[in-house]
Short mmCIF file of C-alpha atoms in Angstrom, two decimals:
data_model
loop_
_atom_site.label_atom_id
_atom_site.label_comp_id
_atom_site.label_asym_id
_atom_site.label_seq_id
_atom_site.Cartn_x
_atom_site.Cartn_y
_atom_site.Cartn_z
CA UNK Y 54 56.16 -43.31 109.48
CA UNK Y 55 54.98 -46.88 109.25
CA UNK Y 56 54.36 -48.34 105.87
CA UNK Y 57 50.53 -48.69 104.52
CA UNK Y 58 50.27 -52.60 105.02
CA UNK Y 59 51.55 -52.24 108.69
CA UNK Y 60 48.95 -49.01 109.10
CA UNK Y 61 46.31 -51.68 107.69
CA UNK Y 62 46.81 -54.32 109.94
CA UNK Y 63 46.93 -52.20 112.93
CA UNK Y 64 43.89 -50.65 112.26
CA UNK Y 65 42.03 -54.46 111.74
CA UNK Y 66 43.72 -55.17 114.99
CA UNK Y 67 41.52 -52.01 117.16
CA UNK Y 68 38.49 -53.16 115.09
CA UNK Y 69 35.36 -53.74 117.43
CA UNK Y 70 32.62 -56.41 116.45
CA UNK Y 71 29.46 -55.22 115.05
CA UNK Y 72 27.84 -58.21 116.27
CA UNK Y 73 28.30 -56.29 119.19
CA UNK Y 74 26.90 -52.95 118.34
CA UNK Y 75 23.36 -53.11 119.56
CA UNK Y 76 25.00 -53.58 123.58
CA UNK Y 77 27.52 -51.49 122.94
CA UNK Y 78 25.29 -48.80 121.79
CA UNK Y 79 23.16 -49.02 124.65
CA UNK Y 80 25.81 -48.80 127.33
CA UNK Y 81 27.14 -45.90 125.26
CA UNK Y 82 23.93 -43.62 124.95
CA UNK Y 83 22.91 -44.69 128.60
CA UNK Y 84 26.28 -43.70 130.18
CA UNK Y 85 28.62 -41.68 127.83
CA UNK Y 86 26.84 -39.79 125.18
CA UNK Y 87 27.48 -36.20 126.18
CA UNK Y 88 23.32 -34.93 126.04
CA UNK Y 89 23.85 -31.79 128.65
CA UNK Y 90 26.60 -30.62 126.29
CA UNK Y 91 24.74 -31.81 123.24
CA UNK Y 92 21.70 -29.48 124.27
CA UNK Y 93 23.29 -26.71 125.77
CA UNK Y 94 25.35 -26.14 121.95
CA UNK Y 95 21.58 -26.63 120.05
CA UNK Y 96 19.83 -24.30 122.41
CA UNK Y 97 22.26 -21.91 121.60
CA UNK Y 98 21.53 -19.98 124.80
CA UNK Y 99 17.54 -20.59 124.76
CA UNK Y 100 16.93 -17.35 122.16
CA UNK Y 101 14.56 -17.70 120.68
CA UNK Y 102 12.79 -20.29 122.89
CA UNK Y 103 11.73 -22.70 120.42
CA UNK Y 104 15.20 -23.00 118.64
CA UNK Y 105 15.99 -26.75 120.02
CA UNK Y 106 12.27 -27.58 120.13
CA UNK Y 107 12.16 -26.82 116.00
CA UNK Y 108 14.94 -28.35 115.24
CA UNK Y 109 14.52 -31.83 113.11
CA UNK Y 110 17.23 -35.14 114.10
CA UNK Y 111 16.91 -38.26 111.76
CA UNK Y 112 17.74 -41.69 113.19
CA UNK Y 113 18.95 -44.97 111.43
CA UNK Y 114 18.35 -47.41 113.20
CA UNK Y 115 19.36 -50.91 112.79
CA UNK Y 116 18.89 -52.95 109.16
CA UNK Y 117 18.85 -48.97 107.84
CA UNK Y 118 15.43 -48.29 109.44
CA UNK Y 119 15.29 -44.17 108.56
CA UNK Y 120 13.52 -42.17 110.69
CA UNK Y 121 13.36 -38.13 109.69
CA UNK Y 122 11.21 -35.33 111.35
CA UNK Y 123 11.69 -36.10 114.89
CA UNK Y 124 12.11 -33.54 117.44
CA UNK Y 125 12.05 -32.77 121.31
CA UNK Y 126 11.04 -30.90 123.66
CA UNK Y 127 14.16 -30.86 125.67
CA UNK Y 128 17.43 -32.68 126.61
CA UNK Y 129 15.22 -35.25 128.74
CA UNK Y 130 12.86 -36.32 126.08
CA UNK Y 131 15.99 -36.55 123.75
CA UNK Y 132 18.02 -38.60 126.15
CA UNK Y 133 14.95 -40.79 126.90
CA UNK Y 134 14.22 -41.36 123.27
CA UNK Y 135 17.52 -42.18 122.47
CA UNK Y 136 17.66 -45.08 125.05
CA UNK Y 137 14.84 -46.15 123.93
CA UNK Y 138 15.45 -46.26 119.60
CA UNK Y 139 19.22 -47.55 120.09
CA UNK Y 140 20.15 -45.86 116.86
CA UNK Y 141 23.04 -46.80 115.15
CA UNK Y 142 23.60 -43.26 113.22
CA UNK Y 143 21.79 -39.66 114.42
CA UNK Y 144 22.13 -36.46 111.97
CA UNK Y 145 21.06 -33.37 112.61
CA UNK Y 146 19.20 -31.01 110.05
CA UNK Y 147 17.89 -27.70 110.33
CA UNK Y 148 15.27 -26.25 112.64
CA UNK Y 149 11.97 -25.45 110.68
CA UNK Y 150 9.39 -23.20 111.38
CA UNK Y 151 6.87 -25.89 113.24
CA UNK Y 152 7.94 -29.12 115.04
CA UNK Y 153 8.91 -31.67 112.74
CA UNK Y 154 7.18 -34.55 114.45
CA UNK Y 155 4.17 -32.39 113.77
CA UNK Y 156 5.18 -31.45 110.03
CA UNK Y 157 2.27 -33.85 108.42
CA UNK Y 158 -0.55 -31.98 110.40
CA UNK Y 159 1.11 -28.29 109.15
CA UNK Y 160 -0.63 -27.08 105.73
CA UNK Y 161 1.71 -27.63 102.72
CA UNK Y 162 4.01 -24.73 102.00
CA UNK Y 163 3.63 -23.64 106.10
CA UNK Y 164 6.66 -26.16 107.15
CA UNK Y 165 10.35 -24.61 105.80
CA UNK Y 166 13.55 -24.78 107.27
CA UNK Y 167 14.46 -21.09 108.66
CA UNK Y 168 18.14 -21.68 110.01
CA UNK Y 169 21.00 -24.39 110.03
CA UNK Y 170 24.66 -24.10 110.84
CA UNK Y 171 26.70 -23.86 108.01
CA UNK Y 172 27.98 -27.05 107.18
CA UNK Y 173 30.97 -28.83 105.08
CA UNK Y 174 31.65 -32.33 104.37
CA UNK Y 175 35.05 -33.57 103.33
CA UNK Y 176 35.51 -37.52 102.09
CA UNK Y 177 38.53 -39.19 101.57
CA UNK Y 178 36.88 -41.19 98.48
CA UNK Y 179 36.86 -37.88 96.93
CA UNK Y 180 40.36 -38.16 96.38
CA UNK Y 181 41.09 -41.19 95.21
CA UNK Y 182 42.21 -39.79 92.34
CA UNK Y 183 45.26 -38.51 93.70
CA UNK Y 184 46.29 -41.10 96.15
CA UNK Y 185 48.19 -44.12 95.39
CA UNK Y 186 47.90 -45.84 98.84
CA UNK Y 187 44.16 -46.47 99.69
CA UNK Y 188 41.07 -46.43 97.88
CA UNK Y 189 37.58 -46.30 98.62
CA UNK Y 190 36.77 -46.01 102.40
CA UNK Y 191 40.05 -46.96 103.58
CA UNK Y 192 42.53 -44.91 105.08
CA UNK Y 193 46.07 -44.71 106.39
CA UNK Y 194 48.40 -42.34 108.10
CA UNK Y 195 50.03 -41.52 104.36
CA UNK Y 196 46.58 -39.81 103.01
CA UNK Y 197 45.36 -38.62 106.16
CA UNK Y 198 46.98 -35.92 105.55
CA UNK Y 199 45.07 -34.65 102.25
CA UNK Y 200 42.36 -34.20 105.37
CA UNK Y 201 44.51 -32.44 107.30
CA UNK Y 202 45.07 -29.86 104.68
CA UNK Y 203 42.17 -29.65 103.75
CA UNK Y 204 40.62 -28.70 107.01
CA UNK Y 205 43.47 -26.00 107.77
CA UNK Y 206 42.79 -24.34 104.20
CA UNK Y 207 38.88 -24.07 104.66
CA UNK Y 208 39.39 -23.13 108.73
CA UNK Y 209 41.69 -20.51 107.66
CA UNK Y 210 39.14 -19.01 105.02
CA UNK Y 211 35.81 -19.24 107.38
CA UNK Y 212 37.48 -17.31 109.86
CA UNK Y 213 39.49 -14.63 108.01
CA UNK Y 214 38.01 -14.33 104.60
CA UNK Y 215 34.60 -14.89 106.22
CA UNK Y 216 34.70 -13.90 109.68
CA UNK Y 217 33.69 -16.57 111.46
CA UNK Y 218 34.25 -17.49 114.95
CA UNK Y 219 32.59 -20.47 115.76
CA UNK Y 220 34.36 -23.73 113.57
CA UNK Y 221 33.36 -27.41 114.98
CA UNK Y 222 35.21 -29.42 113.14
CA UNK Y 223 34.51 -33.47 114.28
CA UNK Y 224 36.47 -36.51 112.81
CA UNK Y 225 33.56 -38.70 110.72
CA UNK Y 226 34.55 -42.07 112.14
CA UNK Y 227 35.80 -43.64 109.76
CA UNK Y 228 37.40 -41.69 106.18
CA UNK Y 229 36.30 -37.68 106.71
CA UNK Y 230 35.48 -34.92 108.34
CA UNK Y 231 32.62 -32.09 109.19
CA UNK Y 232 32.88 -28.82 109.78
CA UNK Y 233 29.88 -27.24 111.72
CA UNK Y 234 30.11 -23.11 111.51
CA UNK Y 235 27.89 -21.76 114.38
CA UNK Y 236 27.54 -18.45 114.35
CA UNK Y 237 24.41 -16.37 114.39
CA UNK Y 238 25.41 -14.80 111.14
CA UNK Y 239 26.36 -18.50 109.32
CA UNK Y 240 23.22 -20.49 110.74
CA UNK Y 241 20.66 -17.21 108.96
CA UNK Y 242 21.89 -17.42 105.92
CA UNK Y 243 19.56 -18.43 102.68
CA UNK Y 244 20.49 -21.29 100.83
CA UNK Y 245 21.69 -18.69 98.03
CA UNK Y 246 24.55 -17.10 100.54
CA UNK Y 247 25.49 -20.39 100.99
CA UNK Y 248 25.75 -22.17 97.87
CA UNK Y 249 28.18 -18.63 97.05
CA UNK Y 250 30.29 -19.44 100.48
CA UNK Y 251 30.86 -23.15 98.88
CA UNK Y 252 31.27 -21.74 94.86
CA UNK Y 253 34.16 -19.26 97.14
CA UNK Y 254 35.77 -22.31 98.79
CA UNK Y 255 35.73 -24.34 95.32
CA UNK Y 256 38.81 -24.13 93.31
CA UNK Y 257 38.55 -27.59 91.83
CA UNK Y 258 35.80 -28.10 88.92
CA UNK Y 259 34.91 -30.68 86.57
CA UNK Y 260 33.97 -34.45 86.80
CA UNK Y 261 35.97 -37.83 86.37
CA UNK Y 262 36.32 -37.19 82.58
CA UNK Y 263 38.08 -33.77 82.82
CA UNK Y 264 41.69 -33.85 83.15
CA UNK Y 265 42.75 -30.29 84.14
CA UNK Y 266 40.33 -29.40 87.46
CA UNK Y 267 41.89 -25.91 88.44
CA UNK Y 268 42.49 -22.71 85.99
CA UNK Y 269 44.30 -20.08 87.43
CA UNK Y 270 44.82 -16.43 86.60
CA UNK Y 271 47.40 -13.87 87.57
CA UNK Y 272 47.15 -11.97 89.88
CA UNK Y 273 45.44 -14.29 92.45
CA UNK Y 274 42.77 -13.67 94.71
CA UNK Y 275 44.19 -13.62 98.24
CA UNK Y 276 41.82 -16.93 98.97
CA UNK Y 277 44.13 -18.32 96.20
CA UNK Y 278 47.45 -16.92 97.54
CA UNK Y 279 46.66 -17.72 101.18
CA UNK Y 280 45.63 -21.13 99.95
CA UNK Y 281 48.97 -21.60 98.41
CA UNK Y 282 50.93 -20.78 101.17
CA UNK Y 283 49.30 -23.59 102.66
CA UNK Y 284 50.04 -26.11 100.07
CA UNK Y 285 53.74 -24.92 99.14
CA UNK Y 286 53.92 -26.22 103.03
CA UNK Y 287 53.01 -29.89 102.56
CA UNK Y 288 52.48 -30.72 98.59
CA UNK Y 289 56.23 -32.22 98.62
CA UNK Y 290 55.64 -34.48 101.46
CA UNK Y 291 52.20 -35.36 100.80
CA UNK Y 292 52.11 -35.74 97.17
CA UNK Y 293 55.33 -36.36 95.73
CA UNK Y 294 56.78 -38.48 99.20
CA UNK Y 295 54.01 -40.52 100.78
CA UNK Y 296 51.75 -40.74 97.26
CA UNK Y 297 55.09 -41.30 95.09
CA UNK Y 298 53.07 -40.06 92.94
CA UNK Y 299 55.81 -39.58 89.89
CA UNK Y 300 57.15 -43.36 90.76
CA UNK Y 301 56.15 -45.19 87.73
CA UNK Y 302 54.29 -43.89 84.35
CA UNK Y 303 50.54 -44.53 85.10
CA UNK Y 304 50.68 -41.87 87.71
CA UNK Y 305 53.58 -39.36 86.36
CA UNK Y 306 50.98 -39.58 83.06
CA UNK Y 307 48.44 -38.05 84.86
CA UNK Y 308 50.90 -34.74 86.00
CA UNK Y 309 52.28 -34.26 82.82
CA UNK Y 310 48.97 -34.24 81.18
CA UNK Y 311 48.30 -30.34 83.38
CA UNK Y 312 51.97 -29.12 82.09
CA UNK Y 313 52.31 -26.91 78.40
CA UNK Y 314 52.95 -29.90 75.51
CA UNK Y 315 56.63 -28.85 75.11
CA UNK Y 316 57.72 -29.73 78.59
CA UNK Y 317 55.45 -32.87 78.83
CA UNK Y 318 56.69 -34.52 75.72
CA UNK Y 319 60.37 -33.88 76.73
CA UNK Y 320 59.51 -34.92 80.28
CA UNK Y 321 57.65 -38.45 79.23
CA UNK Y 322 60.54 -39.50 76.68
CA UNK Y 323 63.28 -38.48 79.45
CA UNK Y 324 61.77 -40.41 82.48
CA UNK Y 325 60.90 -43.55 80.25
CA UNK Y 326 64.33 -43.73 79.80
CA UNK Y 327 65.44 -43.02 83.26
CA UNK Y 328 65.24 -44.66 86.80
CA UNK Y 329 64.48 -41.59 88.95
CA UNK Y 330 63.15 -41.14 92.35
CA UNK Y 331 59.25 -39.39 92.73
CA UNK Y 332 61.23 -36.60 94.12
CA UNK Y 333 64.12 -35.99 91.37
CA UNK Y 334 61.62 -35.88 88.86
CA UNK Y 335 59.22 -33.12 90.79
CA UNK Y 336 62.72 -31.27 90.76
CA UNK Y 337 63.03 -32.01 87.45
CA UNK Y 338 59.10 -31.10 86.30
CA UNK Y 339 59.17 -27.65 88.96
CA UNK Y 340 62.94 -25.94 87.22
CA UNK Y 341 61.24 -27.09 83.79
CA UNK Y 342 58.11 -25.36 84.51
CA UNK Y 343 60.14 -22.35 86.18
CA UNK Y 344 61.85 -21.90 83.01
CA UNK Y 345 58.55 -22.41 80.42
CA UNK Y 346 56.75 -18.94 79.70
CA UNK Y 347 54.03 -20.47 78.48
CA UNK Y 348 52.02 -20.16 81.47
CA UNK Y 349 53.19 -19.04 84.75
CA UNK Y 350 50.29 -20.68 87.04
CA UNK Y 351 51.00 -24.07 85.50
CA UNK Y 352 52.72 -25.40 89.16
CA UNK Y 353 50.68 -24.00 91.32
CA UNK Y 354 47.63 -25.70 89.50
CA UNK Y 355 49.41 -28.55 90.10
CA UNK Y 356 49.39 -28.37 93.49
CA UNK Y 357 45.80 -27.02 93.81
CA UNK Y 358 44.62 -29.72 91.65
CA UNK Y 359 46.40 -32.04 93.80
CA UNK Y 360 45.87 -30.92 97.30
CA UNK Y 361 43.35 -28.51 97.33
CA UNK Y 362 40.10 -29.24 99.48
CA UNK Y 363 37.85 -31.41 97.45
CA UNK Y 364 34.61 -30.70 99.24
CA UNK Y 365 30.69 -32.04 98.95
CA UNK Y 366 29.49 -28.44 97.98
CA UNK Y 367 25.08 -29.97 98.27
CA UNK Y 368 25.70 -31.15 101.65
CA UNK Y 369 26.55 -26.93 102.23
CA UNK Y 370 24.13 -25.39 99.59
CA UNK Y 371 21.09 -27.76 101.27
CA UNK Y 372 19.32 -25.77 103.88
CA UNK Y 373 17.33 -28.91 104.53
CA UNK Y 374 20.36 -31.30 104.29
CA UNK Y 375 21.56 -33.38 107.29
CA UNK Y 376 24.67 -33.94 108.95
CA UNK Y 377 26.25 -36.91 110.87
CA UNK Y 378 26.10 -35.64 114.50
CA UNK Y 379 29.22 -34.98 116.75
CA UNK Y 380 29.51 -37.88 118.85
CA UNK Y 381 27.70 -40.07 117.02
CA UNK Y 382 28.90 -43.84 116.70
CA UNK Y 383 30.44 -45.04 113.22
CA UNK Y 384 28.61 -48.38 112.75
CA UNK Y 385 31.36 -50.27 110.69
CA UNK Y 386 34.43 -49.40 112.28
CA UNK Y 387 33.11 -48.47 116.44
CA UNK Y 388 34.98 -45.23 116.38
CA UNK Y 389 33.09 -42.19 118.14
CA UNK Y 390 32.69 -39.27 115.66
CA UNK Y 391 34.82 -36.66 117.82
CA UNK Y 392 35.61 -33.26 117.72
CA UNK Y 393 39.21 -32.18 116.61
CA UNK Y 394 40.92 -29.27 117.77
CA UNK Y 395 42.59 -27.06 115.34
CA UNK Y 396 45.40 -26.38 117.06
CA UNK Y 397 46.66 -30.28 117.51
CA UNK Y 398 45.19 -30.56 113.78
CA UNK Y 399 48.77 -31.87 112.46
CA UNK Y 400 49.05 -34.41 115.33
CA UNK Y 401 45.44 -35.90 115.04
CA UNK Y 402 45.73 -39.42 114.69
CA UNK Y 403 42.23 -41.27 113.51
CA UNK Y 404 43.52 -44.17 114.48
CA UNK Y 405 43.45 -43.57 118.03
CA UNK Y 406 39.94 -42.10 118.01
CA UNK Y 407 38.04 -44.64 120.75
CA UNK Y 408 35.88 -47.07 119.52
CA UNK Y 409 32.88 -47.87 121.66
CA UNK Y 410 34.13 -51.09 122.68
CA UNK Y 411 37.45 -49.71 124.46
CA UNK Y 412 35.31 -47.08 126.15
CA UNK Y 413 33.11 -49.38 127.57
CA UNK Y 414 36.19 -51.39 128.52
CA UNK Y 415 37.68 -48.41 130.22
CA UNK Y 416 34.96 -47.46 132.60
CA UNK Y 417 35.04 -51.21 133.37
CA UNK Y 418 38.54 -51.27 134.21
CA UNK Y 419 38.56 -47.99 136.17
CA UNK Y 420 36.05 -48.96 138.31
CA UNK Y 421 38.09 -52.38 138.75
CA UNK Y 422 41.01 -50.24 139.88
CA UNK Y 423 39.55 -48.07 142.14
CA UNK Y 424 38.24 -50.62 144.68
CA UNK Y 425 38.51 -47.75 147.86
CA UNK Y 426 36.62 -46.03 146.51
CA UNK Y 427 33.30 -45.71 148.38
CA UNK Y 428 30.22 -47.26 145.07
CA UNK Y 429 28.53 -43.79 145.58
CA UNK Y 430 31.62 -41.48 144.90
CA UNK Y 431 32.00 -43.94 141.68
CA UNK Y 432 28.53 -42.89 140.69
CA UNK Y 433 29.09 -39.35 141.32
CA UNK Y 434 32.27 -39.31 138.30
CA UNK Y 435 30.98 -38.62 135.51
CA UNK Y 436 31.38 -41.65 132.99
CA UNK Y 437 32.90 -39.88 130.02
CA UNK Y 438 36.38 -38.59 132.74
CA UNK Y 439 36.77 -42.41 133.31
CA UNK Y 440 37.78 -42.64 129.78
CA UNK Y 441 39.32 -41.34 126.80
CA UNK Y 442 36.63 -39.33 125.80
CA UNK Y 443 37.91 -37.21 128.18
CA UNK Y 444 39.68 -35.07 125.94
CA UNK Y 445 37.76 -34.80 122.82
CA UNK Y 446 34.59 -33.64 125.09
CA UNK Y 447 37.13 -31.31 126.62
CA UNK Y 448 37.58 -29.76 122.98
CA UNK Y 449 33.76 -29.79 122.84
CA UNK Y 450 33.34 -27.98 126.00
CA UNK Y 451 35.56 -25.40 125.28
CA UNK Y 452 33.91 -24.77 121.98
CA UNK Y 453 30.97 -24.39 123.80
CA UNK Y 454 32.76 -22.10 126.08
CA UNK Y 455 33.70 -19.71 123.07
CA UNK Y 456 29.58 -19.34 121.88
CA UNK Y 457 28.60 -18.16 125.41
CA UNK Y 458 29.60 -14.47 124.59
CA UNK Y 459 27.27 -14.69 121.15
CA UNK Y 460 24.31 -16.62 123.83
CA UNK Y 461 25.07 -13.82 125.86
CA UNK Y 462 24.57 -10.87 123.80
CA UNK Y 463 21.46 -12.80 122.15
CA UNK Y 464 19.73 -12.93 125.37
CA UNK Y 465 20.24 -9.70 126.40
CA UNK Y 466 19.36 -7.88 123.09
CA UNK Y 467 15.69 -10.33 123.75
CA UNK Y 468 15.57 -8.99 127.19
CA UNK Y 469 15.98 -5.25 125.90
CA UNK Y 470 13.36 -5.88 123.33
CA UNK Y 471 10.83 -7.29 125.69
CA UNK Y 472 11.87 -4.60 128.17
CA UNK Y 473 11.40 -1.92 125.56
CA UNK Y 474 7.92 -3.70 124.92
CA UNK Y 475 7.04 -3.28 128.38
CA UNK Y 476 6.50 -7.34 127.92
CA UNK Y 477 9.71 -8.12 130.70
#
């Protein structure tokens, strides 16, 4: 694995200009942005009719212009409004019980939000605690990983603990990650039901100023067990390797302040004294810990505290909070907020996420190379397979693939209704 100031430098190197941005955008959201897709997941299979027309987008456009409440009509009016406002970030929020763009001409207390997806956001400055090789918004192959974990522990608990079957989870751009749950069930519940789904997922509790985040009590709660099985996998590697987190006393401080008094006063004296690798002395701390009775959790609150998912629990609770949207553009670094596939989680490398330069350059240069190639039958490939954006749409479109049976079943279950109604 290459070393952080190598990681650095490459990523300056794939850098786009922002000076740029405004060109680039428009090129991207007249010729790649993926709106058929885009409306076909919001529409969720057209039941009930005004689903997509309800549902509020915000845009930022350039020097932070904010613009909340808008809606549409359908994927043309989107598309065409798009063009036209250029924006340089679009979230999604929930879909209310009027049109938004209408919500100032709708009596006060008429305009709520009825249904969202459930939604989870994961930052990397969240963790800056516990890494030793980036702070702030930067990133590097060493504490990518705390993402990576973090997504398979929370996947893993939506679908088994929780049932559901219907997980987006899209790359931020730049130093985190979403996850959009989909489901019927997920997108109707209250903001109650959901602020108790992100108090579930929550482990980790307590502010800057508290030094021991994570108390836990035998016997565990199979969320906690399953969790750990998950950790035991890559804590070594992640925390003690690529953090070196027990390299010098600043940082091995900060471990032996979670560990009974006995063991971290023996501990501190013995590695002042001795040059040890991060490893030897996580040997050293985990047969020292195995051998305490003092409290038998003590190393796996370690880990937890450590590794475990450190998640923006309002950005869940919020029925009226709004989310980055898949394929949106990250303004400072050009990279296309794209989905990631679960099962190529541990190879997913953000670094080679397109930025909306190269794409641009890559429709440019396939066009170039296909000279034979008769201008109409050009027109007729879709701009997104000339690039590499190929793949994570492909991820997108399968997703989409796996909420047809749910559209499905919704429309027919309408159709029965009206029939039974004599309305069909």
């Amino acid at each position: 694995m290459a070393d952080t100031e190598d990681l650095q430098t490459s990523q300056k190197s794939s850098q786009f200009s922002q000076s740029d941005l405004p060109e680039l955008l428009n090129q991207y959201y007249k010729r790649l942005f993926p709106y058929k897709y885009f409306f076909q997941w919001l529409s969720y299979g057209g039941v009930p009719k005004n689903y997509f027309v309800h549902r509020e987008f915000s845009f930022t456009l350039k020097d932070d212009v904010y613009l909340r409440y808008q809606s549409f009509v359908d994927q043309q009016e989107l598309e065409k409004e798009i063009i036209k406002r250029n924006p340089y970030k679009i979230d999604i929020g929930a879909v209310f019980s009027h049109k938004p763009k209408d919500h100032k001409m709708i009596k006060p207390g008429a305009f709520q939000a009825e249904e969202k997806e459930l939604v989870f956001d994961i930052d990397m400055t969240d963790y800056d605690e516990v890494r030793t090789c980036c702070k702030g918004a930067d990133i590097c192959e060493k504490c990518w990983w705390f993402m990576v974990v973090a997504m398979k522990i929370v996947d893993r608990a939506l679908k088994d603990d929780f049932g559901f079957q219907h997980r987006l989870w899209v790359y931020s751009g730049r130093r985190g990650v979403h996850c959009w749950v989909c489901d019927e069930s997920a997108r109707k519940l209250s903001q109650n039901a959901r602020s108790a789904v992100a108090e579930y997922l929550s482990v980790i509790k307590g502010g800057e100023s508290q030094i021991k985040k994570v108390n836990l009590h035998l016997p565990y709660h199979p969320y906690i067990s399953k969790s750990l099985e998950i950790l035991k996998a890559h804590f070594v590697d992640l925390v003690i390797e690529n953090q070196d987190m027990l390299s010098c006393k600043e940082q091995w401080e900060g471990m032996l302040a979670l560990v009974p008094e006995s063991v971290q006063n023996e501990l501190n004296a013995s590695w002042s004294t001795t040059t040890k690798t991060s490893r030897e002395r996580w040997d050293e701390l985990e047969m020292k810990l195995e051998n305490c009775t003092e409290r038998k959790e003590t190393k796996d609150e370690i880990m937890f505290q450590y590794c475990f998912p450190r998640l923006d629990v309002n950005v869940t609770k919020g029925l009226n909070h709004l989310l980055k949207s898949p394929f949106c553009v990250h303004p400072k670094t050009g990279r296309v907020c794209v989905p990631i596939s679960m099962q190529e989680v541990d190879t997913f490398d953000p670094f080679t996420v397109p930025t909306i330069s190269q794409l641009c350059e890559e429709i440019d240069k396939h066009d170039k190379n296909t000279p034979d190639m008769i201008e109409d039958e050009k027109k007729k490939i879709p701009a997104f397979k000339k690039t590499s954006l190929v793949k994570p749409i492909g991820i997108f479109v399968e997703f989409l693939k796996s909420l047809e049976g749910e559209n499905d079943n919704r429309w027919k279950s309408f159709r029965d209704e009206e029939e039974r109604k004599g309305q069909w």
